[in-house]
Tab-separated table of C-alpha atoms in Angstrom:
chain	number	residue	atom	x	y	z
A	1	UNK	CA	203.708	189.916	58.875
A	2	UNK	CA	201.895	192.530	56.957
A	3	UNK	CA	198.261	190.965	57.501
A	4	UNK	CA	198.867	191.315	61.449
A	5	UNK	CA	200.021	194.880	60.594
A	6	UNK	CA	197.248	195.830	58.559
A	7	UNK	CA	194.469	194.427	61.264
A	8	UNK	CA	196.805	196.242	64.043
A	9	UNK	CA	196.215	199.561	62.136
A	10	UNK	CA	192.757	198.662	61.251
A	11	UNK	CA	191.988	198.047	64.987
A	12	UNK	CA	193.760	201.266	66.218
A	13	UNK	CA	191.926	203.286	63.459
A	14	UNK	CA	188.368	201.870	63.696
A	15	UNK	CA	188.391	200.565	67.255
A	16	UNK	CA	186.260	201.453	70.076
A	17	UNK	CA	188.421	202.053	73.421
A	18	UNK	CA	188.487	199.377	75.668
A	19	UNK	CA	186.751	196.672	73.167
A	20	UNK	CA	188.887	193.950	72.275
A	21	UNK	CA	189.516	192.987	68.415
A	22	UNK	CA	190.415	189.660	67.842
A	23	UNK	CA	192.173	188.161	65.284
A	24	UNK	CA	193.966	184.991	64.138
A	25	UNK	CA	197.218	184.505	61.709
A	26	UNK	CA	196.098	181.602	59.905
A	27	UNK	CA	200.009	180.847	58.311
A	28	UNK	CA	201.155	181.298	61.967
A	29	UNK	CA	198.511	180.322	64.100
A	30	UNK	CA	199.326	183.101	66.218
A	31	UNK	CA	196.013	184.577	68.249
A	32	UNK	CA	196.237	188.553	68.761
A	33	UNK	CA	193.643	190.313	71.090
A	34	UNK	CA	194.260	194.196	70.982
A	35	UNK	CA	192.191	196.455	73.318
A	36	UNK	CA	192.835	200.239	71.631
A	37	UNK	CA	193.046	202.890	74.251
A	38	UNK	CA	191.992	206.853	74.323
A	39	UNK	CA	193.006	208.477	71.639
A	40	UNK	CA	195.488	211.469	72.361
A	41	UNK	CA	193.997	215.085	71.781
A	42	UNK	CA	196.486	216.971	69.223
A	43	UNK	CA	198.011	214.185	67.434
A	44	UNK	CA	197.369	210.816	65.655
A	45	UNK	CA	198.564	208.500	68.848
A	46	UNK	CA	196.408	205.842	70.444
A	47	UNK	CA	196.989	203.614	73.809
A	48	UNK	CA	196.868	200.233	73.086
A	49	UNK	CA	197.093	196.617	74.748
A	50	UNK	CA	197.724	193.769	72.810
A	51	UNK	CA	198.063	189.897	73.918
A	52	UNK	CA	199.758	187.201	71.658
A	53	UNK	CA	198.737	183.342	72.169
A	54	UNK	CA	201.122	180.810	70.463
A	55	UNK	CA	202.074	177.562	71.263
A	56	UNK	CA	204.849	178.182	73.596
A	57	UNK	CA	202.246	180.223	75.889
A	58	UNK	CA	200.854	183.939	75.937
A	59	UNK	CA	202.691	187.066	75.905
A	60	UNK	CA	201.783	190.836	76.025
A	61	UNK	CA	202.687	194.268	75.598
A	62	UNK	CA	201.004	197.981	75.718
A	63	UNK	CA	201.988	201.407	75.119
A	64	UNK	CA	201.780	204.204	72.446
A	65	UNK	CA	201.011	204.082	68.652
A	66	UNK	CA	200.983	206.625	66.340
A	67	UNK	CA	199.452	207.081	62.536
A	68	UNK	CA	202.501	207.621	60.177
A	69	UNK	CA	200.486	208.039	57.483
A	70	UNK	CA	196.767	207.018	56.484
A	71	UNK	CA	196.618	203.395	57.662
A	72	UNK	CA	200.064	202.813	58.633
A	73	UNK	CA	200.942	203.109	62.209
A	74	UNK	CA	203.936	202.631	64.420
A	75	UNK	CA	204.578	201.782	67.806
A	76	UNK	CA	206.260	204.637	69.411
A	77	UNK	CA	206.261	203.337	72.977
A	78	UNK	CA	206.285	200.226	73.889
A	79	UNK	CA	206.479	197.810	77.080
A	80	UNK	CA	206.477	194.069	76.883
A	81	UNK	CA	205.595	191.753	79.652
A	82	UNK	CA	205.624	187.869	79.488
């Protein structure tokens, strides 16, 4: 939802590479752990790893996210795993 997208963008924008940023969506009960990666030089893109835990188990994804405009990040390259 919008809160999760906001947390995702905030973590990518301000988070330190390799340091996890953790939050829980109170509405859904899903717990997120996002680890920002290094920034790519020359563009507003950053690698990431993210794990999600809910009542059904744990899933993860990694990839590359790019800043579409200030405060808004979009996943440009995505790899999902379960």
